[in-house]
Coordinates of C-alpha atoms in Angstrom, one line a residue:
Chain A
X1 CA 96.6 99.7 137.7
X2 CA 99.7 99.6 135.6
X3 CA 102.0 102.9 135.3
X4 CA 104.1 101.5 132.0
X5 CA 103.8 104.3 129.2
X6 CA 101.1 104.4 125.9
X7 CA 103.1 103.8 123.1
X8 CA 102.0 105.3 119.5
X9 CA 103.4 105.4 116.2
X10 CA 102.6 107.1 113.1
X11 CA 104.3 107.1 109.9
X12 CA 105.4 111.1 110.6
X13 CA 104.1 113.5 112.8
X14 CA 100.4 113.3 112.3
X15 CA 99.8 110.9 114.9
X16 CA 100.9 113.9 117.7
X17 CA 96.8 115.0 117.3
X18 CA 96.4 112.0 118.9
X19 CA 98.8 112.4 121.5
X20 CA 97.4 115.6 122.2
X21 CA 93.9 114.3 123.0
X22 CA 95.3 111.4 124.7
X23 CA 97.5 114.3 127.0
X24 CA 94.0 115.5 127.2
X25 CA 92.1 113.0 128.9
X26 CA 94.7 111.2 130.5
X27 CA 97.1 113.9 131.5
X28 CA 98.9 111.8 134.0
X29 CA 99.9 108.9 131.5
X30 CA 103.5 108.9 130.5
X31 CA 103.5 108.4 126.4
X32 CA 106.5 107.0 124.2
X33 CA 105.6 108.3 120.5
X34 CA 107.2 106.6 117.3
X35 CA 107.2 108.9 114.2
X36 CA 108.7 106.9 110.9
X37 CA 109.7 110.5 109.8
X38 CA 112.7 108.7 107.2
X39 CA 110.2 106.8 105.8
X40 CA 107.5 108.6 105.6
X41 CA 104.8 108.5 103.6
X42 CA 103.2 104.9 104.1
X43 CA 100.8 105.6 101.8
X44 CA 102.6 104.7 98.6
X45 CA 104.0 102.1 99.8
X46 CA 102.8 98.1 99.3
X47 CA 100.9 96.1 102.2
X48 CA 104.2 93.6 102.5
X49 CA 106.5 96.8 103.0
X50 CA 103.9 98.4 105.3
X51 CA 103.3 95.9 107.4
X52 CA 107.0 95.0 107.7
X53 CA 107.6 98.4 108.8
X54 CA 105.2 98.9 111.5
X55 CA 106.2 95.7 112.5
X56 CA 109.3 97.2 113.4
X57 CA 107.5 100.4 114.8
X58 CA 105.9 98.1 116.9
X59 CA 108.8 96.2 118.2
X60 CA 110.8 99.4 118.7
X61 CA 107.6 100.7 121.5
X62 CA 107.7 97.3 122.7
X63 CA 111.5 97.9 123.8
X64 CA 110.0 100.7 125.7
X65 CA 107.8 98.3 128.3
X66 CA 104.6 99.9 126.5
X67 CA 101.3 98.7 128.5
X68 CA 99.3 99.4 125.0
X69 CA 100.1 100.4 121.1
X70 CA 98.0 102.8 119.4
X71 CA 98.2 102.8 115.8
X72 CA 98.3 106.5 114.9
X73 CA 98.8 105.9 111.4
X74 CA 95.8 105.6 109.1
X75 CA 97.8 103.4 106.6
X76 CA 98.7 101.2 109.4
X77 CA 94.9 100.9 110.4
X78 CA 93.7 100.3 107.2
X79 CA 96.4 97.3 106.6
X80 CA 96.3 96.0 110.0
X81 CA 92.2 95.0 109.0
X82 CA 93.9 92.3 107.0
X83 CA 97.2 91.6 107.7
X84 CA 98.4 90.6 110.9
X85 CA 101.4 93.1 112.1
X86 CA 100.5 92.0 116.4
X87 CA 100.7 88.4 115.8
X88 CA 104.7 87.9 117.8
X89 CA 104.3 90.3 119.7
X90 CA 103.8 90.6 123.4
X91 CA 101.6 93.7 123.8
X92 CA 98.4 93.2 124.6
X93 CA 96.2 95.9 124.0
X94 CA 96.4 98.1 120.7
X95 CA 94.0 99.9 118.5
X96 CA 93.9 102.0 115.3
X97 CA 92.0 104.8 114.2
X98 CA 89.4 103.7 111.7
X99 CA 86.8 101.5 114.1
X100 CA 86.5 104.0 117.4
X101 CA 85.7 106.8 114.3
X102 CA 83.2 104.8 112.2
X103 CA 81.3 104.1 115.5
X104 CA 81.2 107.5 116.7
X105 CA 80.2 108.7 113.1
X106 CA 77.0 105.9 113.1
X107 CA 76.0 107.2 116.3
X108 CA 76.4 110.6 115.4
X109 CA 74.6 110.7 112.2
X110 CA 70.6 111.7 112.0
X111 CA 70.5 111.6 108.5
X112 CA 72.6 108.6 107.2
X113 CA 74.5 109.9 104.7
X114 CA 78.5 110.2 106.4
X115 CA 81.5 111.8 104.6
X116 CA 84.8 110.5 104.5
X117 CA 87.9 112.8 104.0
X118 CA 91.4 111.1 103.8
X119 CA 94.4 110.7 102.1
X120 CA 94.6 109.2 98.1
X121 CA 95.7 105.7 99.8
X122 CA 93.1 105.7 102.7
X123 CA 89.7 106.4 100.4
X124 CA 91.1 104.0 97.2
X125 CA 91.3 101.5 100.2
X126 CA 87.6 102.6 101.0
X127 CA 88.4 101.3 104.7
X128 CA 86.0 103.3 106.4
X129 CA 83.0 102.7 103.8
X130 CA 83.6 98.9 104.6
X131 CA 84.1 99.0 108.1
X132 CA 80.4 101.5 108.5
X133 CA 78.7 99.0 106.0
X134 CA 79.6 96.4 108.3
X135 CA 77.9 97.6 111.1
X136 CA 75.2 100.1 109.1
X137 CA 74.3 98.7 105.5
X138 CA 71.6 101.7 105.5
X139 CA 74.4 104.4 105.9
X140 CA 75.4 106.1 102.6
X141 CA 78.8 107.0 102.5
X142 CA 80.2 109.5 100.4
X143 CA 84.5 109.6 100.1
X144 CA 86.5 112.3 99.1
X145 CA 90.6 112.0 99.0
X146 CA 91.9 115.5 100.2
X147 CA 95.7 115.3 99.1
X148 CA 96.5 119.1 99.6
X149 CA 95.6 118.8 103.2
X150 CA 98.6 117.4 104.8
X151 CA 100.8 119.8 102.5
X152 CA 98.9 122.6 103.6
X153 CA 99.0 121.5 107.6
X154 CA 102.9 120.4 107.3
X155 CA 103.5 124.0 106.0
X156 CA 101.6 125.9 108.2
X157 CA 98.4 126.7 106.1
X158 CA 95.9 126.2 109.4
X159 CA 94.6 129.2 109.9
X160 CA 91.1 129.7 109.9
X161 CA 91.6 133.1 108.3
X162 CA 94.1 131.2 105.6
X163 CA 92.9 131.9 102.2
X164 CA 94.6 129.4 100.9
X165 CA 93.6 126.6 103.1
X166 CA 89.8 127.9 102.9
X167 CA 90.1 127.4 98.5
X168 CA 91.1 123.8 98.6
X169 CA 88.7 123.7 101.3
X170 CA 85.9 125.0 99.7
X171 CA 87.0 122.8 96.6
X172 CA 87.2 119.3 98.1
X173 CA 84.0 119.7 100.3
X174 CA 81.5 120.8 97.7
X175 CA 80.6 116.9 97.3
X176 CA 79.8 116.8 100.9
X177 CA 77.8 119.8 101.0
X178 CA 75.8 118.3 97.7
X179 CA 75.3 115.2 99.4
X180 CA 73.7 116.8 102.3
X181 CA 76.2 114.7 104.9
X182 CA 75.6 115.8 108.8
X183 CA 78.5 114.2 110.0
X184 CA 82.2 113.6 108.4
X185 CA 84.8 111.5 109.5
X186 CA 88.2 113.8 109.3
X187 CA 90.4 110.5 108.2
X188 CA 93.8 111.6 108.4
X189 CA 95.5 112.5 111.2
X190 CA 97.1 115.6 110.4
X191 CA 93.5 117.2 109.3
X192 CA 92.3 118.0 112.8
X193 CA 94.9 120.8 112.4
X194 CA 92.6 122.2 109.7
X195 CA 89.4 121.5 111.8
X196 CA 88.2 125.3 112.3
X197 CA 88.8 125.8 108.0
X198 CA 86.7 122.3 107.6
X199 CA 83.8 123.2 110.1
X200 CA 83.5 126.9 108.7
X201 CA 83.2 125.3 104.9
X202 CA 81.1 122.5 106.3
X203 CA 78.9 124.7 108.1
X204 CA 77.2 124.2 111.6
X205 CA 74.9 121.3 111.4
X206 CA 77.3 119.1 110.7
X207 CA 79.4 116.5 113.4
X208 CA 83.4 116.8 112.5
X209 CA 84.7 113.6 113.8
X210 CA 88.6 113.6 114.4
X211 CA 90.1 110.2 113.8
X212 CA 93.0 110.6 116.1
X213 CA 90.2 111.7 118.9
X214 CA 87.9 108.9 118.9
X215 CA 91.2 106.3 119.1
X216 CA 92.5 108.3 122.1
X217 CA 89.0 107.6 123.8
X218 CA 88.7 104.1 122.8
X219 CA 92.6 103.7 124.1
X220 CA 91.3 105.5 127.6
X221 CA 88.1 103.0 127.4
X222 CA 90.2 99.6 127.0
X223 CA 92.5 100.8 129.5
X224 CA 89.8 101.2 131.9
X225 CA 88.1 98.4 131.1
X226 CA 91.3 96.0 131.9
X227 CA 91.9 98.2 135.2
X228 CA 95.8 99.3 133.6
X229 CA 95.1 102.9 134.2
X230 CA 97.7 104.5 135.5
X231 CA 97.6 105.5 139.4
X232 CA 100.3 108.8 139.2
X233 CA 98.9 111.8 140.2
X234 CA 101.3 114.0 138.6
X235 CA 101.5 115.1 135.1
X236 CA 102.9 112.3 132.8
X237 CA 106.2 112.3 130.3
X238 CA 105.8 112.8 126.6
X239 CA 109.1 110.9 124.9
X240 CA 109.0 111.1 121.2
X241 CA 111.4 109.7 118.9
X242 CA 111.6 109.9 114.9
X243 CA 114.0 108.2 112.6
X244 CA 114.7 111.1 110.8
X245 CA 116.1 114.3 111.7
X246 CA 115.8 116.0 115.4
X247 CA 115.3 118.9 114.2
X248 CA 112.6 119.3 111.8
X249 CA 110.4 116.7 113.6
X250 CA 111.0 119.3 116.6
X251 CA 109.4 122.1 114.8
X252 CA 106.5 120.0 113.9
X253 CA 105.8 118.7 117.1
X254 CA 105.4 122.3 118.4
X255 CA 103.2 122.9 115.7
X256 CA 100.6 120.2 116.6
X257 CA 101.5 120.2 120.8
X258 CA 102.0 123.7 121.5
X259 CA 104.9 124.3 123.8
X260 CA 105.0 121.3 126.0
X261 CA 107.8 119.6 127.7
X262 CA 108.9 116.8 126.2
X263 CA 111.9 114.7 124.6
X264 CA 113.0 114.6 120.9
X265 CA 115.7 111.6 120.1
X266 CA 116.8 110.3 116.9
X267 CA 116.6 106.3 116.5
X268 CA 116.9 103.9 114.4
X269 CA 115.0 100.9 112.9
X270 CA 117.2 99.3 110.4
X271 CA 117.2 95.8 111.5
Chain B
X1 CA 127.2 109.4 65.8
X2 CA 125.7 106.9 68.0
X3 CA 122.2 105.5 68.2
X4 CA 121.5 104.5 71.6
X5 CA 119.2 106.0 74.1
X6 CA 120.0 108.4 76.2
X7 CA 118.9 107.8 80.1
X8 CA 117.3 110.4 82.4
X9 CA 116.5 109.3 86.0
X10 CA 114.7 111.2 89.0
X11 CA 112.8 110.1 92.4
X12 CA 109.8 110.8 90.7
X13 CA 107.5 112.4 88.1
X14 CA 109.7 115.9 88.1
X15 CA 112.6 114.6 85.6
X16 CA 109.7 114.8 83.0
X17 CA 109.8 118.4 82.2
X18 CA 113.6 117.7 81.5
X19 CA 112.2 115.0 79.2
X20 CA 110.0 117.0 77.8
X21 CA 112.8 119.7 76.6
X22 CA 115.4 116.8 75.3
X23 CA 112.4 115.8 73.1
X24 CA 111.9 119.3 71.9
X25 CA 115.5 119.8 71.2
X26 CA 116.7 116.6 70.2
X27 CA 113.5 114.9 68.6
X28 CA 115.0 112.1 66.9
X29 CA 116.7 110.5 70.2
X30 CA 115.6 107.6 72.0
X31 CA 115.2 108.3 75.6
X32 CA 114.6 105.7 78.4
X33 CA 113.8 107.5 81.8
X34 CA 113.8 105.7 85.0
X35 CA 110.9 107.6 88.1
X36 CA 111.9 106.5 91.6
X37 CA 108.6 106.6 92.5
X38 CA 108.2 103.9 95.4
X39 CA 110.8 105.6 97.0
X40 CA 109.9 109.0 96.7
X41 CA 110.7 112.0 97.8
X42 CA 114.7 111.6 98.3
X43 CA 115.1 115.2 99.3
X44 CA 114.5 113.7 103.1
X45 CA 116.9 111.1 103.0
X46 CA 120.3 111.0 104.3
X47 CA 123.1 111.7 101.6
X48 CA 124.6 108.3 102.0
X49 CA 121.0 106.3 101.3
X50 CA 121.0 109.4 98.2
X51 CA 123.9 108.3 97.0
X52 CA 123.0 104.7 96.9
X53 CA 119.4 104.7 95.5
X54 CA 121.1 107.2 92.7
X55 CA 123.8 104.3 92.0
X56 CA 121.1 102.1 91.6
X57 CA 119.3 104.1 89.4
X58 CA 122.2 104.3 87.2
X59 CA 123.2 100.9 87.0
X60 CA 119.8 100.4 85.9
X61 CA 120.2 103.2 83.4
X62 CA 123.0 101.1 82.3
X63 CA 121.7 98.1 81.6
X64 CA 119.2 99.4 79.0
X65 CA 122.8 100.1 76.7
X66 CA 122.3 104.3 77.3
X67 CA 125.0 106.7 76.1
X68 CA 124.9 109.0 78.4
X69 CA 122.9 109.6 82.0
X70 CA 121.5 112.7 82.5
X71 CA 120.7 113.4 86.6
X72 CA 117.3 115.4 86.4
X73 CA 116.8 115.0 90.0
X74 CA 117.8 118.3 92.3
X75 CA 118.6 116.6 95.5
X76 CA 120.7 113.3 93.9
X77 CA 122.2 116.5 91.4
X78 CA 123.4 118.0 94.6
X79 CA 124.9 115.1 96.3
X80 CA 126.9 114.6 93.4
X81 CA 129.0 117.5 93.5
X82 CA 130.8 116.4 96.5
X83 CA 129.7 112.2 96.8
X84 CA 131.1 110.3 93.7
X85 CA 127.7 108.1 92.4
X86 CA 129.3 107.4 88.9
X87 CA 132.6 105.5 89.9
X88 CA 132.9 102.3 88.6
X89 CA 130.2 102.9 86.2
X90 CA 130.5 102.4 82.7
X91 CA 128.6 105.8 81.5
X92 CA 131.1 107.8 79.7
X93 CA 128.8 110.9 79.8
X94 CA 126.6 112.3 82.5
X95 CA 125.1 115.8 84.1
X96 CA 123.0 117.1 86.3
X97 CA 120.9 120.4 87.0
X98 CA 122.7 122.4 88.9
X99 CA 126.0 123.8 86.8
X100 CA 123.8 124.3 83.7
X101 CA 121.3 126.7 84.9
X102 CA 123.8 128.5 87.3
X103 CA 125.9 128.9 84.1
X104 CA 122.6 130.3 82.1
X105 CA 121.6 132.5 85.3
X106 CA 125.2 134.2 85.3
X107 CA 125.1 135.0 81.4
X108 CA 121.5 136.2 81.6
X109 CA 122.0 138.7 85.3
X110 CA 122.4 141.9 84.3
X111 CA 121.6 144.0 87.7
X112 CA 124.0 140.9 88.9
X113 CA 120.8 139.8 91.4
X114 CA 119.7 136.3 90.7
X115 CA 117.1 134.3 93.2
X116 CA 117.0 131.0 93.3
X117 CA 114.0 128.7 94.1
X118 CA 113.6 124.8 95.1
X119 CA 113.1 122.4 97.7
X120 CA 113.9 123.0 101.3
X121 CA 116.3 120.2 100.6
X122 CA 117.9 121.9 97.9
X123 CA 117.4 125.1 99.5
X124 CA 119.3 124.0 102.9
X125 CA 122.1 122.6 100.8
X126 CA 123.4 125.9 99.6
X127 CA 124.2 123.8 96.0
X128 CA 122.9 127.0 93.6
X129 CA 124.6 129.2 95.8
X130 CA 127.7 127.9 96.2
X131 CA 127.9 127.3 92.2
X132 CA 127.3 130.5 91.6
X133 CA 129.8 132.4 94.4
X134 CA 132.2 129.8 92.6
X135 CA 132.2 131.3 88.8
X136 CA 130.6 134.8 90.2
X137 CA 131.7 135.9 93.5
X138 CA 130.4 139.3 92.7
X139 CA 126.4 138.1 92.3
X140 CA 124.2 139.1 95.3
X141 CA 121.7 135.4 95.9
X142 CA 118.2 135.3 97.3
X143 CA 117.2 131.8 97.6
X144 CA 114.0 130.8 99.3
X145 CA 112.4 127.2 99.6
X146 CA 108.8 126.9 98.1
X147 CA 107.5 123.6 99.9
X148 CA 103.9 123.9 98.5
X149 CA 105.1 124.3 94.7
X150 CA 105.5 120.7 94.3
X151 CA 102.2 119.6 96.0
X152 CA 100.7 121.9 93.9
X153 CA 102.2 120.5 90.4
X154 CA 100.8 117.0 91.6
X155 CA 97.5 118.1 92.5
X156 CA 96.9 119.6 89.2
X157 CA 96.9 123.3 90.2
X158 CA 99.1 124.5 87.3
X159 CA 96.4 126.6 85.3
X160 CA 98.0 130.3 84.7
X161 CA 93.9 131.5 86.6
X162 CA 94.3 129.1 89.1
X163 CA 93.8 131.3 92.3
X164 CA 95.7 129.0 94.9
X165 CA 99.0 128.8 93.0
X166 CA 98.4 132.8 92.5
X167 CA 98.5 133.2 96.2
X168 CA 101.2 131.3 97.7
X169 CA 103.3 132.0 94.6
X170 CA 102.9 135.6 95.7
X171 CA 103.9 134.9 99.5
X172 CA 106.9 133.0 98.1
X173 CA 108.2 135.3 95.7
X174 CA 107.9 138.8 97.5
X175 CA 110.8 138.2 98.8
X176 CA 112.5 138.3 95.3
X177 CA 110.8 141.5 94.5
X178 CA 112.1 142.7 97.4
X179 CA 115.4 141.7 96.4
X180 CA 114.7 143.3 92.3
X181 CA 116.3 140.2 91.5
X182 CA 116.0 140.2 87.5
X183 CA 116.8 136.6 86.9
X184 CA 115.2 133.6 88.7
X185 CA 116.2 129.9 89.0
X186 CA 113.9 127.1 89.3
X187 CA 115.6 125.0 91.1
X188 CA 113.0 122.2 90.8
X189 CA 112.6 120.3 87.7
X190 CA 108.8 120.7 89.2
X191 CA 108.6 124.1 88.9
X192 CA 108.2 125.0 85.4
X193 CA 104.7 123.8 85.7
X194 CA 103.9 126.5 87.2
X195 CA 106.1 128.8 84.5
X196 CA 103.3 131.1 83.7
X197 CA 101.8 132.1 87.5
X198 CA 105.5 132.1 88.6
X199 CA 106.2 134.5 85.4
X200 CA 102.8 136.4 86.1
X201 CA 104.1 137.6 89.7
X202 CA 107.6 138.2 88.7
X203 CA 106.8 140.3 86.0
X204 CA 108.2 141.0 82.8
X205 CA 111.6 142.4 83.4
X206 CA 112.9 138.8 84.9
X207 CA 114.4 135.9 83.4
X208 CA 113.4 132.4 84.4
X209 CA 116.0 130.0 84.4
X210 CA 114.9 126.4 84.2
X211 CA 117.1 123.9 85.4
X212 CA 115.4 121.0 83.8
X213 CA 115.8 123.0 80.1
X214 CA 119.4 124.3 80.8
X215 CA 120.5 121.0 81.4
X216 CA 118.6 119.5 78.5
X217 CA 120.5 121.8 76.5
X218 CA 123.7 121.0 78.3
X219 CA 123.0 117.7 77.4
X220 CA 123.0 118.5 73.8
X221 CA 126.3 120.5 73.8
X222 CA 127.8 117.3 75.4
X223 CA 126.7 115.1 72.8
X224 CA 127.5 117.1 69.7
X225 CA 130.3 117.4 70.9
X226 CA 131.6 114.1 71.1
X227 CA 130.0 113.2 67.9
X228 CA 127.0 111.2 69.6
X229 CA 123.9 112.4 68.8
X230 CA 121.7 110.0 66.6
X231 CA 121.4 109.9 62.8
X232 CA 118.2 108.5 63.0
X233 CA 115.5 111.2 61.4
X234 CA 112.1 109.8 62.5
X235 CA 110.7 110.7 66.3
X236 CA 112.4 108.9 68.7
X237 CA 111.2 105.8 71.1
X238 CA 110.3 107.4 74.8
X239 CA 110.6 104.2 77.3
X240 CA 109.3 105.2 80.8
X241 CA 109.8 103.4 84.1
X242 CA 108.5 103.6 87.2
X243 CA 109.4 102.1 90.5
X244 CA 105.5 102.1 92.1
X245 CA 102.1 102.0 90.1
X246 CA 102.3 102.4 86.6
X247 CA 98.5 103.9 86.8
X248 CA 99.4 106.6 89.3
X249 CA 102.5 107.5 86.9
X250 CA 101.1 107.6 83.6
X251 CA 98.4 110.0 84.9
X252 CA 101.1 112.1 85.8
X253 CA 103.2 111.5 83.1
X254 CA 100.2 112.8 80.8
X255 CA 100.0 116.1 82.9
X256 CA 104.1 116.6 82.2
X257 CA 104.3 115.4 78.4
X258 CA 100.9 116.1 77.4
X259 CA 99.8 113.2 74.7
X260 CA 102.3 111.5 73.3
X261 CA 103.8 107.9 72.4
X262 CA 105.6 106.6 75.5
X263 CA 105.6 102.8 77.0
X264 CA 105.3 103.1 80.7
X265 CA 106.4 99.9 82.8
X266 CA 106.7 99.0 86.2
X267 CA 110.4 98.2 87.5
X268 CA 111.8 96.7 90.8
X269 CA 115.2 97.6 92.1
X270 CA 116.1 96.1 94.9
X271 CA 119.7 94.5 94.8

């Protein structure tokens, strides 16, 4: 048993779908939430530069007596495959988002042919193809970068009645729907916000896997597993911090947590 | 009459469509422009960091022997109306976006209406606005922020047909038909790709102002009249430099210039 918080970081506010399933199925754990809003995107940026900064994201939840880091930043994810950003540091358990989604997508899939939908940086990486070839060479994977989405989900395009949203839909999916994929990995954090828009273009058959989701789970699992669930019985504390300003990272997090309570500070990583 | 180059910087690829007009205007100068890129957007940062990535910038401008520095980028354009960027630099001549098309705008009002349209950055700062109350206090402003336009210029969806731009220029613009505003800044040097849908919604009757061209033209003025343009009567050299991929900017360079001679290179500028 171990009542510290969960500590996760994301590059902005994406990573908050991930708090929100991790609220989800552990409502009683207290989460501390890093979002690199002044420095956002990641994407562009070079490995060095990336893995210097979550470096620092993860020193800064460390400073917050985290029992585990999740790594709610696909950038991070991808990076962290190859580049040590832990090695230093005292937490123990951490995760990312890529593995706990490729293995839900291999069991998921009847057919063998998985989609990947992610931002420019993730599919050019082709992280997920590797990391489901590894495990399923039989698998065909088929990528699509989706660069509208978080655009569209940061300015309030998730409706599933949103014409707008259902277009670009419409336009980056056609390759999924060619290649006859039953199952698609939604790679990006922010694009469970668009989930209804995805699964009405995608159409019923076919398994939407959130990236955010499965890396709540597989947090919950690992937890379990090394007994440092917490024992509180009452609902837990949701502190989030960004580097940026208060304000507009408060309006976002509204957007992807609804009206919860929680705690918005300003901080800073400049070290 | 002086021969050297003259220097255009932004945080990214919008500063192009100001490029694009000097070259129109002015064929026969040299230009060297200087894309932020790897530290794109700067709308987000703070507007001391502004201030010294813009410094930068310049003294980079500088070293490549340039007669005069014109500011094509909205947000470092705003800063410098109250932050000095240019002290101690040796640039005898230098502009930015703002005074230029607020200037044009006043001239071209006649129902003394004008909107203006840009970032939320530039939006939140007031900068059009307050320029214009300055020379007009009589001029009624409508200014609205249009998040999704520059997405959508980077994405590709600039075609005049192209159904998504239609839409969301329509939910951003109502607001200036509401207003019968019958002249319209574009407050982004983004936004005239999107000239003809924006043109299309706002119908015939309304001026579009674009601050990338006006301060082309400003540009111009300033250097005819202090006896520097160039002598030189073949096409002039177009040096472009980028702070991140040279790939990912000279696809978007294409999109902004169309085909033309340019060198592209890849620069660093950390000091």
């Amino acid at each position: 048993m171990n009542n510290s918080a969960i500590g996760v970081f994301d590059s902005g506010v994406g990573g908050l779908t991930c708090v929100g399933e991790l609220r989800r199925i552990m409502p009683c754990e207290n989460i501390v939430y890093l979002g690199d809003t002044a420095r956002v995107p990641y994407g562009t940026k070079s490995r060095d530069t990336i893995a210097h900064y979550a470096r620092q994201d993860i020193r800064f939840l460390e400073r917050h007596d985290v029992k585990m880091v999740l790594v709610a930043c696909g950038t991070v994810s991808s990076v962290m495959m190859t580049v040590p950003i832990f090695e230093g540091s005292s937490v123990r358990a951490f995760g990312g988002v890529i593995e706990p989604a490729v293995e839900a997508a291999c069991k998921a899939t009847r057919n063998c042919r998985i989609g990947v939908i992610g931002t420019p940086a993730t599919i050019r990486s082709e992280c997920y193809a590797d990391a489901i070839k590894k495990i399923r060479p039989d698998i065909r994977v088929t990528a699509k970068a989706c660069p509208m989405f978080v655009p569209l989900v940061e300015n309030g395009y998730t409706s599933p009645q949103d014409k707008v949203s259902r277009l670009i839909a419409e336009e980056y999916l056609e390759v999924m729907r060619e290649e006859q994929v039953d199952t698609l990995i939604l790679g990006c954090t922010h694009y469970p916000m668009l989930e209804a828009v995805i699964g009405e273009v995608m159409g019923e058959g076919v398994t939407l896997i959130s990236s955010g989701r499965e890396a709540a789970r597989a947090a919950r699992d690992a937890l379990e597993k090394a007994d440092a669930l917490t024992d509180r019985r009452e609902k837990g504390a949701l502190e989030l911090y960004c580097t940026d300003s208060e304000e507009l990272f408060a309006e976002n997090a509204a957007a992807f947590l609804g009206k919860v309570d929680m705690s918005i500070s300003k901080c800073s990583l400049t070290i």
